[in-house]
mmCIF file of C-alpha atoms and ligand atoms in Angstrom:
data_model
loop_
_atom_site.group_PDB
_atom_site.id
_atom_site.type_symbol
_atom_site.label_atom_id
_atom_site.label_comp_id
_atom_site.label_asym_id
_atom_site.label_seq_id
_atom_site.Cartn_x
_atom_site.Cartn_y
_atom_site.Cartn_z
ATOM 1 C CA UNK A 1 2.922 3.113 -21.727
ATOM 2 C CA UNK A 2 4.706 -0.106 -20.832
ATOM 3 C CA UNK A 3 6.660 0.101 -24.149
ATOM 4 C CA UNK A 4 7.781 3.629 -23.219
ATOM 5 C CA UNK A 5 9.433 2.208 -20.161
ATOM 6 C CA UNK A 6 10.778 -1.202 -21.171
ATOM 7 C CA UNK A 7 11.251 -0.701 -24.893
ATOM 8 C CA UNK A 8 10.664 -3.479 -27.461
ATOM 9 C CA UNK A 9 9.588 -6.681 -25.738
ATOM 10 C CA UNK A 10 11.617 -9.391 -27.533
ATOM 11 C CA UNK A 11 14.367 -9.574 -24.958
ATOM 12 C CA UNK A 12 16.197 -12.616 -23.762
ATOM 13 C CA UNK A 13 15.553 -13.358 -20.088
ATOM 14 C CA UNK A 14 17.450 -14.779 -17.165
ATOM 15 C CA UNK A 15 16.763 -18.135 -15.673
ATOM 16 C CA UNK A 16 14.840 -16.435 -12.892
ATOM 17 C CA UNK A 17 14.252 -13.042 -11.342
ATOM 18 C CA UNK A 18 13.368 -12.350 -7.737
ATOM 19 C CA UNK A 19 12.689 -9.435 -5.437
ATOM 20 C CA UNK A 20 11.268 -8.344 -2.057
ATOM 21 C CA UNK A 21 9.034 -5.404 -1.523
ATOM 22 C CA UNK A 22 7.691 -4.073 1.790
ATOM 23 C CA UNK A 23 4.038 -3.533 2.622
ATOM 24 C CA UNK A 24 3.149 0.145 3.311
ATOM 25 C CA UNK A 25 0.647 2.136 5.319
ATOM 26 C CA UNK A 26 -0.349 5.549 4.040
ATOM 27 C CA UNK A 27 -0.129 8.496 6.451
ATOM 28 C CA UNK A 28 -1.872 10.616 3.764
ATOM 29 C CA UNK A 29 -4.249 8.234 1.902
ATOM 30 C CA UNK A 30 -4.741 7.573 -1.809
ATOM 31 C CA UNK A 31 -8.522 7.643 -2.232
ATOM 32 C CA UNK A 32 -10.005 8.227 -5.655
ATOM 33 C CA UNK A 33 -8.844 7.669 -9.240
ATOM 34 C CA UNK A 34 -8.974 9.919 -12.253
ATOM 35 C CA UNK A 35 -8.168 6.978 -14.545
ATOM 36 C CA UNK A 36 -8.950 3.509 -13.387
ATOM 37 C CA UNK A 37 -7.224 1.624 -16.268
ATOM 38 C CA UNK A 38 -3.867 3.212 -15.386
ATOM 39 C CA UNK A 39 -4.579 3.607 -11.613
ATOM 40 C CA UNK A 40 -4.004 7.389 -11.784
ATOM 41 C CA UNK A 41 -4.988 8.966 -8.475
ATOM 42 C CA UNK A 42 -6.919 12.194 -7.862
ATOM 43 C CA UNK A 43 -4.529 13.096 -5.027
ATOM 44 C CA UNK A 44 -0.898 12.549 -4.083
ATOM 45 C CA UNK A 45 -0.262 10.322 -1.099
ATOM 46 C CA UNK A 46 2.470 9.653 1.403
ATOM 47 C CA UNK A 47 3.343 6.359 3.160
ATOM 48 C CA UNK A 48 5.578 4.554 5.497
ATOM 49 C CA UNK A 49 6.930 1.180 4.318
ATOM 50 C CA UNK A 50 6.826 -1.682 6.851
ATOM 51 C CA UNK A 51 10.464 -2.725 6.840
ATOM 52 C CA UNK A 52 10.759 -6.554 6.715
ATOM 53 C CA UNK A 53 7.017 -7.145 6.443
ATOM 54 C CA UNK A 54 6.171 -7.669 2.792
ATOM 55 C CA UNK A 55 6.252 -9.971 -0.224
ATOM 56 C CA UNK A 56 9.025 -11.992 -1.771
ATOM 57 C CA UNK A 57 8.424 -13.090 -5.416
ATOM 58 C CA UNK A 58 10.296 -15.226 -7.822
ATOM 59 C CA UNK A 59 9.585 -15.507 -11.529
ATOM 60 C CA UNK A 60 10.702 -18.188 -14.028
ATOM 61 C CA UNK A 61 9.726 -19.111 -17.541
ATOM 62 C CA UNK A 62 7.092 -21.865 -17.737
ATOM 63 C CA UNK A 63 5.968 -24.170 -20.581
ATOM 64 C CA UNK A 64 2.284 -24.059 -21.852
ATOM 65 C CA UNK A 65 0.640 -21.918 -19.156
ATOM 66 C CA UNK A 66 1.046 -19.512 -16.260
ATOM 67 C CA UNK A 67 1.243 -21.049 -12.808
ATOM 68 C CA UNK A 68 0.951 -19.062 -9.631
ATOM 69 C CA UNK A 69 1.952 -20.324 -6.145
ATOM 70 C CA UNK A 70 1.256 -18.258 -3.063
ATOM 71 C CA UNK A 71 2.911 -19.430 0.210
ATOM 72 C CA UNK A 72 3.503 -22.815 -1.506
ATOM 73 C CA UNK A 73 -0.129 -23.325 -2.503
ATOM 74 C CA UNK A 74 -0.967 -23.546 -6.190
ATOM 75 C CA UNK A 75 -3.746 -21.025 -6.983
ATOM 76 C CA UNK A 76 -6.776 -21.744 -9.084
ATOM 77 C CA UNK A 77 -6.067 -19.914 -12.363
ATOM 78 C CA UNK A 78 -9.721 -18.860 -12.656
ATOM 79 C CA UNK A 79 -9.800 -17.211 -9.199
ATOM 80 C CA UNK A 80 -10.093 -13.407 -9.284
ATOM 81 C CA UNK A 81 -6.650 -12.989 -7.679
ATOM 82 C CA UNK A 82 -4.994 -15.122 -10.489
ATOM 83 C CA UNK A 83 -6.903 -13.551 -13.376
ATOM 84 C CA UNK A 84 -5.871 -10.006 -12.203
ATOM 85 C CA UNK A 85 -2.250 -11.185 -11.960
ATOM 86 C CA UNK A 86 -2.338 -12.929 -15.362
ATOM 87 C CA UNK A 87 -3.795 -9.807 -16.956
ATOM 88 C CA UNK A 88 -0.886 -7.863 -15.459
ATOM 89 C CA UNK A 89 1.656 -10.406 -16.856
ATOM 90 C CA UNK A 90 0.109 -9.916 -20.288
ATOM 91 C CA UNK A 91 1.547 -6.406 -20.294
ATOM 92 C CA UNK A 92 5.054 -7.834 -20.330
ATOM 93 C CA UNK A 93 5.047 -11.075 -22.330
ATOM 94 C CA UNK A 94 7.573 -11.013 -25.180
ATOM 95 C CA UNK A 95 5.267 -13.366 -27.145
ATOM 96 C CA UNK A 96 1.752 -14.639 -26.602
ATOM 97 C CA UNK A 97 3.059 -18.178 -26.066
ATOM 98 C CA UNK A 98 5.536 -17.118 -23.355
ATOM 99 C CA UNK A 99 4.341 -18.182 -19.857
ATOM 100 C CA UNK A 100 5.553 -17.653 -16.289
ATOM 101 C CA UNK A 101 5.725 -19.513 -13.044
ATOM 102 C CA UNK A 102 5.305 -17.140 -10.146
ATOM 103 C CA UNK A 103 6.213 -18.118 -6.559
ATOM 104 C CA UNK A 104 5.156 -15.502 -4.103
ATOM 105 C CA UNK A 105 5.374 -15.368 -0.286
ATOM 106 C CA UNK A 106 3.802 -12.870 2.126
ATOM 107 C CA UNK A 107 5.690 -12.879 5.395
ATOM 108 C CA UNK A 108 3.115 -10.768 7.244
ATOM 109 C CA UNK A 109 0.427 -12.733 9.166
ATOM 110 C CA UNK A 110 -2.637 -12.873 7.012
ATOM 111 C CA UNK A 111 -4.496 -12.145 10.223
ATOM 112 C CA UNK A 112 -2.951 -8.663 10.339
ATOM 113 C CA UNK A 113 -5.300 -7.617 7.560
ATOM 114 C CA UNK A 114 -2.598 -5.842 5.557
ATOM 115 C CA UNK A 115 -3.337 -5.430 1.905
ATOM 116 C CA UNK A 116 -1.126 -7.795 -0.098
ATOM 117 C CA UNK A 117 -1.586 -5.999 -3.409
ATOM 118 C CA UNK A 118 0.825 -3.155 -2.532
ATOM 119 C CA UNK A 119 3.831 -5.323 -1.697
ATOM 120 C CA UNK A 120 2.700 -8.005 -4.162
ATOM 121 C CA UNK A 121 2.670 -5.889 -7.327
ATOM 122 C CA UNK A 122 5.769 -4.010 -6.279
ATOM 123 C CA UNK A 123 7.666 -7.286 -5.736
ATOM 124 C CA UNK A 124 6.378 -8.625 -9.042
ATOM 125 C CA UNK A 125 7.420 -5.511 -11.003
ATOM 126 C CA UNK A 126 10.846 -5.663 -9.378
ATOM 127 C CA UNK A 127 11.169 -9.386 -10.057
ATOM 128 C CA UNK A 128 10.244 -8.858 -13.745
ATOM 129 C CA UNK A 129 12.881 -6.117 -13.900
ATOM 130 C CA UNK A 130 15.461 -8.630 -12.761
ATOM 131 C CA UNK A 131 14.153 -11.463 -14.861
ATOM 132 C CA UNK A 132 14.331 -9.388 -18.100
ATOM 133 C CA UNK A 133 17.409 -7.288 -16.952
ATOM 134 C CA UNK A 134 15.602 -4.017 -17.731
ATOM 135 C CA UNK A 135 17.703 -2.116 -15.219
ATOM 136 C CA UNK A 136 14.924 0.332 -14.469
ATOM 137 C CA UNK A 137 15.212 3.211 -12.058
ATOM 138 C CA UNK A 138 12.881 3.660 -9.043
ATOM 139 C CA UNK A 139 10.441 5.967 -10.843
ATOM 140 C CA UNK A 140 9.965 3.505 -13.724
ATOM 141 C CA UNK A 141 9.535 0.592 -11.365
ATOM 142 C CA UNK A 142 6.996 2.618 -9.391
ATOM 143 C CA UNK A 143 4.943 3.243 -12.601
ATOM 144 C CA UNK A 144 4.964 -0.424 -13.545
ATOM 145 C CA UNK A 145 3.954 -1.432 -9.967
ATOM 146 C CA UNK A 146 1.145 1.165 -10.068
ATOM 147 C CA UNK A 147 -0.378 -0.510 -13.090
ATOM 148 C CA UNK A 148 -0.930 -3.595 -10.915
ATOM 149 C CA UNK A 149 -2.293 -1.707 -7.892
ATOM 150 C CA UNK A 150 -2.208 1.977 -7.001
ATOM 151 C CA UNK A 151 -0.632 1.593 -3.589
ATOM 152 C CA UNK A 152 2.087 -0.657 -5.039
ATOM 153 C CA UNK A 153 3.602 2.509 -6.572
ATOM 154 C CA UNK A 154 4.845 3.316 -3.050
ATOM 155 C CA UNK A 155 6.064 -0.159 -2.103
ATOM 156 C CA UNK A 156 9.156 -0.083 -4.371
ATOM 157 C CA UNK A 157 10.973 1.864 -1.618
ATOM 158 C CA UNK A 158 11.708 1.597 2.089
ATOM 159 C CA UNK A 159 11.015 4.347 4.659
ATOM 160 C CA UNK A 160 8.812 7.409 3.900
ATOM 161 C CA UNK A 161 7.526 7.550 0.315
ATOM 162 C CA UNK A 162 5.525 10.162 -1.536
ATOM 163 C CA UNK A 163 3.528 9.209 -4.654
ATOM 164 C CA UNK A 164 3.013 12.247 -6.839
ATOM 165 C CA UNK A 165 -0.353 12.197 -8.563
ATOM 166 C CA UNK A 166 1.079 13.675 -11.732
ATOM 167 C CA UNK A 167 -0.832 15.627 -14.417
ATOM 168 C CA UNK A 168 -0.245 13.886 -17.722
ATOM 169 C CA UNK A 169 -2.905 11.670 -19.222
ATOM 170 C CA UNK A 170 -0.489 8.827 -19.972
ATOM 171 C CA UNK A 171 0.537 8.638 -16.329
ATOM 172 C CA UNK A 172 4.305 8.939 -16.962
ATOM 173 C CA UNK A 173 4.573 11.556 -14.206
ATOM 174 C CA UNK A 174 2.519 9.608 -11.614
ATOM 175 C CA UNK A 175 5.153 7.767 -9.614
ATOM 176 C CA UNK A 176 6.553 7.572 -6.120
ATOM 177 C CA UNK A 177 9.808 8.816 -4.689
ATOM 178 C CA UNK A 178 11.515 8.115 -1.407
ATOM 179 C CA UNK A 179 11.766 10.878 1.173
ATOM 180 C CA UNK A 180 15.294 10.306 2.322
ATOM 181 C CA UNK A 181 14.661 10.765 6.100
ATOM 182 C CA UNK A 182 15.302 8.248 8.858
ATOM 183 C CA UNK A 183 13.252 8.124 12.018
ATOM 184 C CA UNK A 184 14.583 5.157 13.985
ATOM 185 C CA UNK A 185 12.343 5.606 17.033
ATOM 186 C CA UNK A 186 9.110 5.504 14.954
ATOM 187 C CA UNK A 187 6.864 2.483 15.554
ATOM 188 C CA UNK A 188 3.626 1.176 14.169
ATOM 189 C CA UNK A 189 1.336 -1.336 15.760
ATOM 190 C CA UNK A 190 -1.294 -3.349 13.824
ATOM 191 C CA UNK A 191 -4.426 -4.021 15.880
ATOM 192 C CA UNK A 192 -6.391 -6.785 14.207
ATOM 193 C CA UNK A 193 -10.085 -6.341 14.837
ATOM 194 C CA UNK A 194 -11.382 -8.756 12.122
ATOM 195 C CA UNK A 195 -9.762 -11.327 9.817
ATOM 196 C CA UNK A 196 -12.824 -11.470 7.480
ATOM 197 C CA UNK A 197 -12.407 -10.561 3.831
ATOM 198 C CA UNK A 198 -14.043 -7.196 3.241
ATOM 199 C CA UNK A 199 -17.158 -7.160 1.103
ATOM 200 C CA UNK A 200 -16.363 -3.968 -0.775
ATOM 201 C CA UNK A 201 -12.819 -3.720 -2.066
ATOM 202 C CA UNK A 202 -10.845 -0.449 -2.299
ATOM 203 C CA UNK A 203 -11.226 -0.143 -6.105
ATOM 204 C CA UNK A 204 -15.086 -0.257 -5.857
ATOM 205 C CA UNK A 205 -15.044 1.836 -2.646
ATOM 206 C CA UNK A 206 -13.110 4.611 -4.364
ATOM 207 C CA UNK A 207 -15.361 4.538 -7.449
ATOM 208 C CA UNK A 208 -18.473 4.775 -5.297
ATOM 209 C CA UNK A 209 -17.039 7.655 -3.200
ATOM 210 C CA UNK A 210 -15.838 9.755 -6.176
ATOM 211 C CA UNK A 211 -19.167 9.281 -7.981
ATOM 212 C CA UNK A 212 -21.609 9.842 -5.078
ATOM 213 C CA UNK A 213 -20.011 11.774 -2.173
ATOM 214 C CA UNK A 214 -20.519 15.494 -2.100
ATOM 215 C CA UNK A 215 -17.863 15.729 0.690
ATOM 216 C CA UNK A 216 -15.304 14.216 -1.733
ATOM 217 C CA UNK A 217 -14.897 17.611 -3.432
ATOM 218 C CA UNK A 218 -12.952 18.774 -0.399
ATOM 219 C CA UNK A 219 -10.681 15.689 -0.258
ATOM 220 C CA UNK A 220 -7.908 16.484 -2.822
ATOM 221 C CA UNK A 221 -7.245 19.849 -1.223
ATOM 222 C CA UNK A 222 -7.159 18.316 2.282
ATOM 223 C CA UNK A 223 -4.728 15.658 1.051
ATOM 224 C CA UNK A 224 -2.405 18.376 -0.429
ATOM 225 C CA UNK A 225 -2.349 20.273 2.897
ATOM 226 C CA UNK A 226 -1.843 17.081 4.906
ATOM 227 C CA UNK A 227 1.198 16.028 2.777
ATOM 228 C CA UNK A 228 2.752 19.428 3.433
ATOM 229 C CA UNK A 229 2.278 18.970 7.163
ATOM 230 C CA UNK A 230 3.597 15.429 7.173
ATOM 231 C CA UNK A 231 6.699 16.363 5.130
ATOM 232 C CA UNK A 232 7.215 19.226 7.642
ATOM 233 C CA UNK A 233 6.798 16.820 10.577
ATOM 234 C CA UNK A 234 9.201 14.279 9.105
ATOM 235 C CA UNK A 235 11.998 16.821 8.570
ATOM 236 C CA UNK A 236 11.407 18.454 12.030
ATOM 237 C CA UNK A 237 10.880 15.032 13.731
ATOM 238 C CA UNK A 238 7.633 16.487 15.119
ATOM 239 C CA UNK A 239 5.767 13.362 16.222
ATOM 240 C CA UNK A 240 2.544 15.131 17.337
ATOM 241 C CA UNK A 241 2.330 16.838 13.949
ATOM 242 C CA UNK A 242 2.955 13.590 12.067
ATOM 243 C CA UNK A 243 0.473 11.538 14.126
ATOM 244 C CA UNK A 244 -2.130 14.208 14.387
ATOM 245 C CA UNK A 245 -2.155 14.890 10.636
ATOM 246 C CA UNK A 246 -2.203 11.162 9.770
ATOM 247 C CA UNK A 247 -5.158 10.554 12.122
ATOM 248 C CA UNK A 248 -7.070 13.509 10.801
ATOM 249 C CA UNK A 249 -6.372 12.408 7.196
ATOM 250 C CA UNK A 250 -7.664 8.861 7.813
ATOM 251 C CA UNK A 251 -10.849 10.168 9.508
ATOM 252 C CA UNK A 252 -11.503 12.589 6.652
ATOM 253 C CA UNK A 253 -11.131 9.717 4.104
ATOM 254 C CA UNK A 254 -13.668 7.744 6.081
ATOM 255 C CA UNK A 255 -15.996 10.800 6.226
ATOM 256 C CA UNK A 256 -16.130 10.743 2.405
ATOM 257 C CA UNK A 257 -16.936 7.016 2.518
ATOM 258 C CA UNK A 258 -19.766 7.585 4.997
ATOM 259 C CA UNK A 259 -21.154 10.291 2.740
ATOM 260 C CA UNK A 260 -21.302 7.842 -0.226
ATOM 261 C CA UNK A 261 -24.565 6.291 -1.497
ATOM 262 C CA UNK A 262 -24.913 3.586 -0.430
ATOM 263 C CA UNK A 263 -22.796 4.529 2.609
ATOM 264 C CA UNK A 264 -19.520 2.746 3.154
ATOM 265 C CA UNK A 265 -18.656 1.970 6.740
ATOM 266 C CA UNK A 266 -15.669 -0.327 7.215
ATOM 267 C CA UNK A 267 -15.603 0.076 11.026
ATOM 268 C CA UNK A 268 -16.772 -2.496 13.539
ATOM 269 C CA UNK A 269 -17.641 -1.748 17.216
ATOM 270 C CA UNK A 270 -14.129 -2.934 18.219
ATOM 271 C CA UNK A 271 -12.657 -0.429 15.731
ATOM 272 C CA UNK A 272 -14.419 2.502 17.470
ATOM 273 C CA UNK A 273 -13.477 1.086 20.854
ATOM 274 C CA UNK A 274 -9.821 1.186 19.813
ATOM 275 C CA UNK A 275 -10.214 4.832 18.702
ATOM 276 C CA UNK A 276 -11.604 5.721 22.119
ATOM 277 C CA UNK A 277 -8.921 3.850 23.925
ATOM 278 C CA UNK A 278 -6.200 5.684 21.969
ATOM 279 C CA UNK A 279 -7.896 9.063 22.596
ATOM 280 C CA UNK A 280 -8.141 8.251 26.302
ATOM 281 C CA UNK A 281 -4.480 7.312 26.533
ATOM 282 C CA UNK A 282 -3.574 10.473 24.655
ATOM 283 C CA UNK A 283 -5.578 12.592 27.126
ATOM 284 C CA UNK A 284 -3.421 10.952 29.814
ATOM 285 C CA UNK A 285 -0.351 12.318 28.028
ATOM 286 C CA UNK A 286 0.743 9.231 26.047
ATOM 287 C CA UNK A 287 1.418 10.187 22.459
ATOM 288 C CA UNK A 288 -0.466 7.545 20.434
ATOM 289 C CA UNK A 289 -2.252 8.281 17.109
ATOM 290 C CA UNK A 290 -4.066 5.984 14.731
ATOM 291 C CA UNK A 291 -4.588 5.544 11.059
ATOM 292 C CA UNK A 292 -6.964 3.186 9.339
ATOM 293 C CA UNK A 293 -7.419 1.941 5.763
ATOM 294 C CA UNK A 294 -10.448 0.589 3.897
ATOM 295 C CA UNK A 295 -11.109 -2.082 6.539
ATOM 296 C CA UNK A 296 -11.770 -2.442 10.286
ATOM 297 C CA UNK A 297 -8.189 -2.936 11.550
ATOM 298 C CA UNK A 298 -6.453 -0.068 13.379
ATOM 299 C CA UNK A 299 -2.787 0.953 13.038
ATOM 300 C CA UNK A 300 -1.259 2.905 15.912
ATOM 301 C CA UNK A 301 1.647 5.315 15.421
ATOM 302 C CA UNK A 302 3.911 5.796 18.375
ATOM 303 C CA UNK A 303 7.524 6.245 19.454
ATOM 304 C CA UNK A 304 9.868 3.642 20.863
ATOM 305 C CA UNK A 305 9.600 5.030 24.403
ATOM 306 C CA UNK A 306 5.884 4.052 24.480
ATOM 307 C CA UNK A 307 6.295 0.539 23.157
ATOM 308 C CA UNK A 308 5.764 -1.055 26.622
ATOM 309 C CA UNK A 309 2.487 0.783 26.992
ATOM 310 C CA UNK A 310 1.201 -0.272 23.596
ATOM 311 C CA UNK A 311 2.158 -3.893 24.369
ATOM 312 C CA UNK A 312 0.408 -3.672 27.757
ATOM 313 C CA UNK A 313 -2.798 -2.039 26.445
ATOM 314 C CA UNK A 314 -3.214 -3.929 23.159
ATOM 315 C CA UNK A 315 -2.601 -7.689 23.709
ATOM 316 C CA UNK A 316 -2.398 -8.885 20.095
ATOM 317 C CA UNK A 317 -0.603 -5.862 18.627
ATOM 318 C CA UNK A 318 1.828 -6.729 15.830
ATOM 319 C CA UNK A 319 4.637 -4.133 16.244
ATOM 320 C CA UNK A 320 6.623 -2.922 13.273
ATOM 321 C CA UNK A 321 9.929 -1.040 13.441
ATOM 322 C CA UNK A 322 10.063 0.576 9.957
ATOM 323 C CA UNK A 323 13.607 1.894 10.187
ATOM 324 C CA UNK A 324 15.211 -0.973 12.149
ATOM 325 C CA UNK A 325 16.833 -3.704 10.005
HETATM 326 C C1 2P0 B 401 -3.855 3.921 0.669
HETATM 327 N N1 2P0 B 401 -5.803 2.401 0.167
HETATM 328 O O1 2P0 B 401 -3.397 4.986 0.390
HETATM 329 C C2 2P0 B 401 -5.333 3.766 0.520
HETATM 330 C C3 2P0 B 401 -6.075 4.024 1.834
HETATM 331 C C4 2P0 B 401 -6.890 1.983 0.995
HETATM 332 C C5 2P0 B 401 -7.222 3.068 1.868
HETATM 333 O O2 2P0 B 401 -4.401 2.266 -1.562
HETATM 334 O O3 2P0 B 401 -7.572 -0.140 -7.042
HETATM 335 O O4 2P0 B 401 -5.460 -1.724 -3.375
HETATM 336 O O5 2P0 B 401 -5.459 -1.500 -6.716
HETATM 337 O O6 2P0 B 401 -5.353 0.991 -7.053
HETATM 338 O O7 2P0 B 401 -3.993 0.254 -4.061
HETATM 339 C C6 2P0 B 401 -5.938 0.513 -1.342
HETATM 340 O O8 2P0 B 401 -6.141 0.608 -2.717
HETATM 341 O O9 2P0 B 401 -6.373 0.054 -4.985
HETATM 342 C C7 2P0 B 401 -5.302 1.796 -0.955
HETATM 343 P P1 2P0 B 401 -6.132 -0.166 -6.484
HETATM 344 P P2 2P0 B 401 -5.347 -0.280 -3.803
HETATM 345 O O10 2P0 B 401 -3.158 2.945 1.081
#
């Protein structure tokens, strides 16, 4: 598959290649794979990129071995993070004795509990594209990023992004595209409930859900309907439809997790308390909606006019303006 995109590997390279990719939060979630080697999803998904919050990566040639630095710290090559990254680099080496030095920086607070794999693999695929001067288009970059981590397929663009699940077995039609809409007043707040590393990662969580949850059968169809509604909401700038659908989609994903054996529950008491607080404020007429990924931290969707309320009600909220430079 990689050869179909980049052609023969024996290319000269530049002195270095670098790129930035934003983190992203799905409004319609990716949950479940039909092929775990190629990260091919069972449903399409739709996300919002987080503007300036993301990963910057620089790649250079290195003698003798790969070296990976994250936020200036040299990583142990045998750590799980490094071996996954090195296996990804293996897909692109022009020769087996060609090594890389990777310097990667996440500018979002680690405490925010944002997944680093989405922006990380998108930035790496884009930095490789610059290093080898492949001149790839967005769809090809999205496919290469997807091979590192599914959600990275969406992080090669800013703004609203739809990742089409595709149908083909080789995954060449499973890539993301930008939805060219701008919604300057849209805001997202990250409410950090826990900084602990989760015990069950998304890859394992998805596998368990697909294999054991009876409710999962209804999920791909729900996701298809939700993407339709979110697209409609984006083009009509209908915030209640956007937020309401995103919230319902996240809760449905968690329902399939709860239905798994053994059950998967990523929520903490503080997570549920945040849900209740958001619902209470909504009953009082303040348009706040939440979404939540495979972890305990809550993301609130709101419009600019309610920013002071979110700041007042949620002390440690990290507020993101996805469409403001
Ligand atoms: C998403 N998540 O759409 C969903 C919602 C978590 C919950 O994409 O196995 O780290 O690398 O393809 O991309 C997290 O899954 O999983 C994710 P892999 P990934 O954002």
